[in-house]
Amino acid sequence: MNNKTAVEQLILNLFPSAQIHVDDPLSDDQHLKVTVIEESFREMSSLQRHRTVMQALKERLASDLHAIELKLKPPFKNS
């Protein structure tokens, strides 16, 4: 399984209702940009979001993946 698919699946395992976009800007499957929109992020600080997602990805980062950029946010809410 390539890194792009693996990262998406690992995040979906953690947050099944998340909207996830994984971009591979260098087309090398080693440097990914990931955007995750998830309702439960409203209850987490930015640091908590990153720690939670990075924990899920740590084995992939230790072996196959060189770099990852994360944008983790709750859905936009109209007031």
PDB file of N, CA, C and O in Angstrom, residues 11-19 36-50 52-53 72-77:
ATOM      1  N   ILE A  11      -5.764   7.529   9.419  1.00  0.00           N
ATOM      2  CA  ILE A  11      -6.546   8.626   9.993  1.00  0.00           C
ATOM      3  C   ILE A  11      -8.024   8.253  10.046  1.00  0.00           C
ATOM      4  O   ILE A  11      -8.707   8.535  11.033  1.00  0.00           O
ATOM      5  N   LEU A  12      -8.529   7.595   9.004  1.00  0.00           N
ATOM      6  CA  LEU A  12      -9.927   7.158   9.023  1.00  0.00           C
ATOM      7  C   LEU A  12     -10.193   6.137  10.122  1.00  0.00           C
ATOM      8  O   LEU A  12     -11.289   6.105  10.691  1.00  0.00           O
ATOM      9  N   ASN A  13      -9.218   5.302  10.440  1.00  0.00           N
ATOM     10  CA  ASN A  13      -9.373   4.355  11.544  1.00  0.00           C
ATOM     11  C   ASN A  13      -9.577   5.095  12.864  1.00  0.00           C
ATOM     12  O   ASN A  13     -10.305   4.638  13.739  1.00  0.00           O
ATOM     13  N   LEU A  14      -8.920   6.229  12.994  1.00  0.00           N
ATOM     14  CA  LEU A  14      -8.993   7.037  14.205  1.00  0.00           C
ATOM     15  C   LEU A  14     -10.242   7.926  14.225  1.00  0.00           C
ATOM     16  O   LEU A  14     -10.885   8.080  15.262  1.00  0.00           O
ATOM     17  N   PHE A  15     -10.564   8.493  13.070  1.00  0.00           N
ATOM     18  CA  PHE A  15     -11.696   9.415  12.926  1.00  0.00           C
ATOM     19  C   PHE A  15     -12.535   8.995  11.719  1.00  0.00           C
ATOM     20  O   PHE A  15     -12.377   9.535  10.621  1.00  0.00           O
ATOM     21  N   PRO A  16     -13.441   8.036  11.885  1.00  0.00           N
ATOM     22  CA  PRO A  16     -14.196   7.473  10.750  1.00  0.00           C
ATOM     23  C   PRO A  16     -15.035   8.481   9.966  1.00  0.00           C
ATOM     24  O   PRO A  16     -15.277   8.281   8.778  1.00  0.00           O
ATOM     25  N   SER A  17     -15.454   9.562  10.605  1.00  0.00           N
ATOM     26  CA  SER A  17     -16.293  10.530   9.890  1.00  0.00           C
ATOM     27  C   SER A  17     -15.500  11.712   9.322  1.00  0.00           C
ATOM     28  O   SER A  17     -16.090  12.657   8.801  1.00  0.00           O
ATOM     29  N   ALA A  18     -14.199  11.660   9.418  1.00  0.00           N
ATOM     30  CA  ALA A  18     -13.356  12.777   8.964  1.00  0.00           C
ATOM     31  C   ALA A  18     -13.377  12.928   7.445  1.00  0.00           C
ATOM     32  O   ALA A  18     -13.508  11.955   6.704  1.00  0.00           O
ATOM     33  N   GLN A  19     -13.248  14.165   7.023  1.00  0.00           N
ATOM     34  CA  GLN A  19     -13.001  14.473   5.616  1.00  0.00           C
ATOM     35  C   GLN A  19     -11.489  14.616   5.485  1.00  0.00           C
ATOM     36  O   GLN A  19     -10.882  15.417   6.196  1.00  0.00           O
ATOM     37  N   VAL A  36      -7.236  17.419   7.315  1.00  0.00           N
ATOM     38  CA  VAL A  36      -8.271  16.622   7.969  1.00  0.00           C
ATOM     39  C   VAL A  36      -9.280  17.578   8.599  1.00  0.00           C
ATOM     40  O   VAL A  36      -8.905  18.449   9.381  1.00  0.00           O
ATOM     41  N   ILE A  37     -10.538  17.394   8.233  1.00  0.00           N
ATOM     42  CA  ILE A  37     -11.624  18.159   8.824  1.00  0.00           C
ATOM     43  C   ILE A  37     -12.468  17.176   9.621  1.00  0.00           C
ATOM     44  O   ILE A  37     -12.994  16.206   9.070  1.00  0.00           O
ATOM     45  N   GLU A  38     -12.546  17.440  10.923  1.00  0.00           N
ATOM     46  CA  GLU A  38     -13.190  16.485  11.831  1.00  0.00           C
ATOM     47  C   GLU A  38     -13.903  17.240  12.951  1.00  0.00           C
ATOM     48  O   GLU A  38     -13.308  18.119  13.592  1.00  0.00           O
ATOM     49  N   GLU A  39     -15.161  16.892  13.182  1.00  0.00           N
ATOM     50  CA  GLU A  39     -15.974  17.556  14.203  1.00  0.00           C
ATOM     51  C   GLU A  39     -15.352  17.463  15.598  1.00  0.00           C
ATOM     52  O   GLU A  39     -15.369  18.430  16.361  1.00  0.00           O
ATOM     53  N   SER A  40     -14.794  16.334  15.959  1.00  0.00           N
ATOM     54  CA  SER A  40     -14.246  16.175  17.308  1.00  0.00           C
ATOM     55  C   SER A  40     -13.038  17.084  17.575  1.00  0.00           C
ATOM     56  O   SER A  40     -12.649  17.273  18.728  1.00  0.00           O
ATOM     57  N   PHE A  41     -12.469  17.675  16.531  1.00  0.00           N
ATOM     58  CA  PHE A  41     -11.359  18.616  16.718  1.00  0.00           C
ATOM     59  C   PHE A  41     -11.801  19.870  17.472  1.00  0.00           C
ATOM     60  O   PHE A  41     -10.972  20.588  18.024  1.00  0.00           O
ATOM     61  N   ARG A  42     -13.096  20.160  17.489  1.00  0.00           N
ATOM     62  CA  ARG A  42     -13.591  21.327  18.229  1.00  0.00           C
ATOM     63  C   ARG A  42     -13.236  21.229  19.713  1.00  0.00           C
ATOM     64  O   ARG A  42     -13.037  22.246  20.370  1.00  0.00           O
ATOM     65  N   GLU A  43     -13.188  20.027  20.216  1.00  0.00           N
ATOM     66  CA  GLU A  43     -12.940  19.798  21.648  1.00  0.00           C
ATOM     67  C   GLU A  43     -11.455  19.664  21.973  1.00  0.00           C
ATOM     68  O   GLU A  43     -11.095  19.446  23.125  1.00  0.00           O
ATOM     69  N   MET A  44     -10.590  19.770  20.963  1.00  0.00           N
ATOM     70  CA  MET A  44      -9.152  19.571  21.152  1.00  0.00           C
ATOM     71  C   MET A  44      -8.393  20.849  20.847  1.00  0.00           C
ATOM     72  O   MET A  44      -8.759  21.590  19.942  1.00  0.00           O
ATOM     73  N   SER A  45      -7.307  21.051  21.551  1.00  0.00           N
ATOM     74  CA  SER A  45      -6.403  22.146  21.188  1.00  0.00           C
ATOM     75  C   SER A  45      -5.642  21.721  19.924  1.00  0.00           C
ATOM     76  O   SER A  45      -5.630  20.541  19.555  1.00  0.00           O
ATOM     77  N   SER A  46      -4.998  22.673  19.298  1.00  0.00           N
ATOM     78  CA  SER A  46      -4.205  22.369  18.111  1.00  0.00           C
ATOM     79  C   SER A  46      -3.119  21.336  18.431  1.00  0.00           C
ATOM     80  O   SER A  46      -2.875  20.410  17.645  1.00  0.00           O
ATOM     81  N   LEU A  47      -2.491  21.490  19.581  1.00  0.00           N
ATOM     82  CA  LEU A  47      -1.450  20.548  19.992  1.00  0.00           C
ATOM     83  C   LEU A  47      -2.026  19.139  20.185  1.00  0.00           C
ATOM     84  O   LEU A  47      -1.430  18.155  19.748  1.00  0.00           O
ATOM     85  N   GLN A  48      -3.188  19.042  20.814  1.00  0.00           N
ATOM     86  CA  GLN A  48      -3.822  17.735  21.010  1.00  0.00           C
ATOM     87  C   GLN A  48      -4.162  17.075  19.677  1.00  0.00           C
ATOM     88  O   GLN A  48      -3.987  15.869  19.511  1.00  0.00           O
ATOM     89  N   ARG A  49      -4.648  17.859  18.735  1.00  0.00           N
ATOM     90  CA  ARG A  49      -4.970  17.326  17.396  1.00  0.00           C
ATOM     91  C   ARG A  49      -3.720  16.719  16.760  1.00  0.00           C
ATOM     92  O   ARG A  49      -3.746  15.598  16.258  1.00  0.00           O
ATOM     93  N   HIS A  50      -2.638  17.495  16.760  1.00  0.00           N
ATOM     94  CA  HIS A  50      -1.409  17.029  16.120  1.00  0.00           C
ATOM     95  C   HIS A  50      -0.824  15.810  16.830  1.00  0.00           C
ATOM     96  O   HIS A  50      -0.386  14.868  16.176  1.00  0.00           O
ATOM     97  N   THR A  52      -2.425  13.535  18.529  1.00  0.00           N
ATOM     98  CA  THR A  52      -3.292  12.386  18.273  1.00  0.00           C
ATOM     99  C   THR A  52      -3.044  11.809  16.885  1.00  0.00           C
ATOM    100  O   THR A  52      -2.871  10.591  16.722  1.00  0.00           O
ATOM    101  N   VAL A  53      -2.991  12.670  15.892  1.00  0.00           N
ATOM    102  CA  VAL A  53      -2.785  12.195  14.514  1.00  0.00           C
ATOM    103  C   VAL A  53      -1.361  11.669  14.333  1.00  0.00           C
ATOM    104  O   VAL A  53      -1.156  10.611  13.728  1.00  0.00           O
ATOM    105  N   LEU A  72      -5.164  20.376  10.476  1.00  0.00           N
ATOM    106  CA  LEU A  72      -6.193  19.661  11.225  1.00  0.00           C
ATOM    107  C   LEU A  72      -7.169  20.686  11.787  1.00  0.00           C
ATOM    108  O   LEU A  72      -6.777  21.522  12.601  1.00  0.00           O
ATOM    109  N   LYS A  73      -8.427  20.619  11.348  1.00  0.00           N
ATOM    110  CA  LYS A  73      -9.372  21.632  11.785  1.00  0.00           C
ATOM    111  C   LYS A  73     -10.795  21.078  11.855  1.00  0.00           C
ATOM    112  O   LYS A  73     -11.130  20.124  11.152  1.00  0.00           O
ATOM    113  N   PRO A  74     -11.616  21.705  12.685  1.00  0.00           N
ATOM    114  CA  PRO A  74     -13.023  21.324  12.719  1.00  0.00           C
ATOM    115  C   PRO A  74     -13.735  21.936  11.508  1.00  0.00           C
ATOM    116  O   PRO A  74     -13.219  22.870  10.885  1.00  0.00           O
ATOM    117  N   PRO A  75     -14.914  21.435  11.182  1.00  0.00           N
ATOM    118  CA  PRO A  75     -15.657  22.008  10.059  1.00  0.00           C
ATOM    119  C   PRO A  75     -16.025  23.460  10.345  1.00  0.00           C
ATOM    120  O   PRO A  75     -16.231  23.842  11.503  1.00  0.00           O
ATOM    121  N   PHE A  76     -16.122  24.243   9.298  1.00  0.00           N
ATOM    122  CA  PHE A  76     -16.549  25.633   9.427  1.00  0.00           C
ATOM    123  C   PHE A  76     -18.000  25.645   9.875  1.00  0.00           C
ATOM    124  O   PHE A  76     -18.822  24.886   9.374  1.00  0.00           O
ATOM    125  N   LYS A  77     -18.292  26.512  10.819  1.00  0.00           N
ATOM    126  CA  LYS A  77     -19.655  26.580  11.333  1.00  0.00           C
ATOM    127  C   LYS A  77     -20.195  27.988  11.132  1.00  0.00           C
ATOM    128  O   LYS A  77     -19.624  28.952  11.623  1.00  0.00           O
TER     129      LYS A  77
END
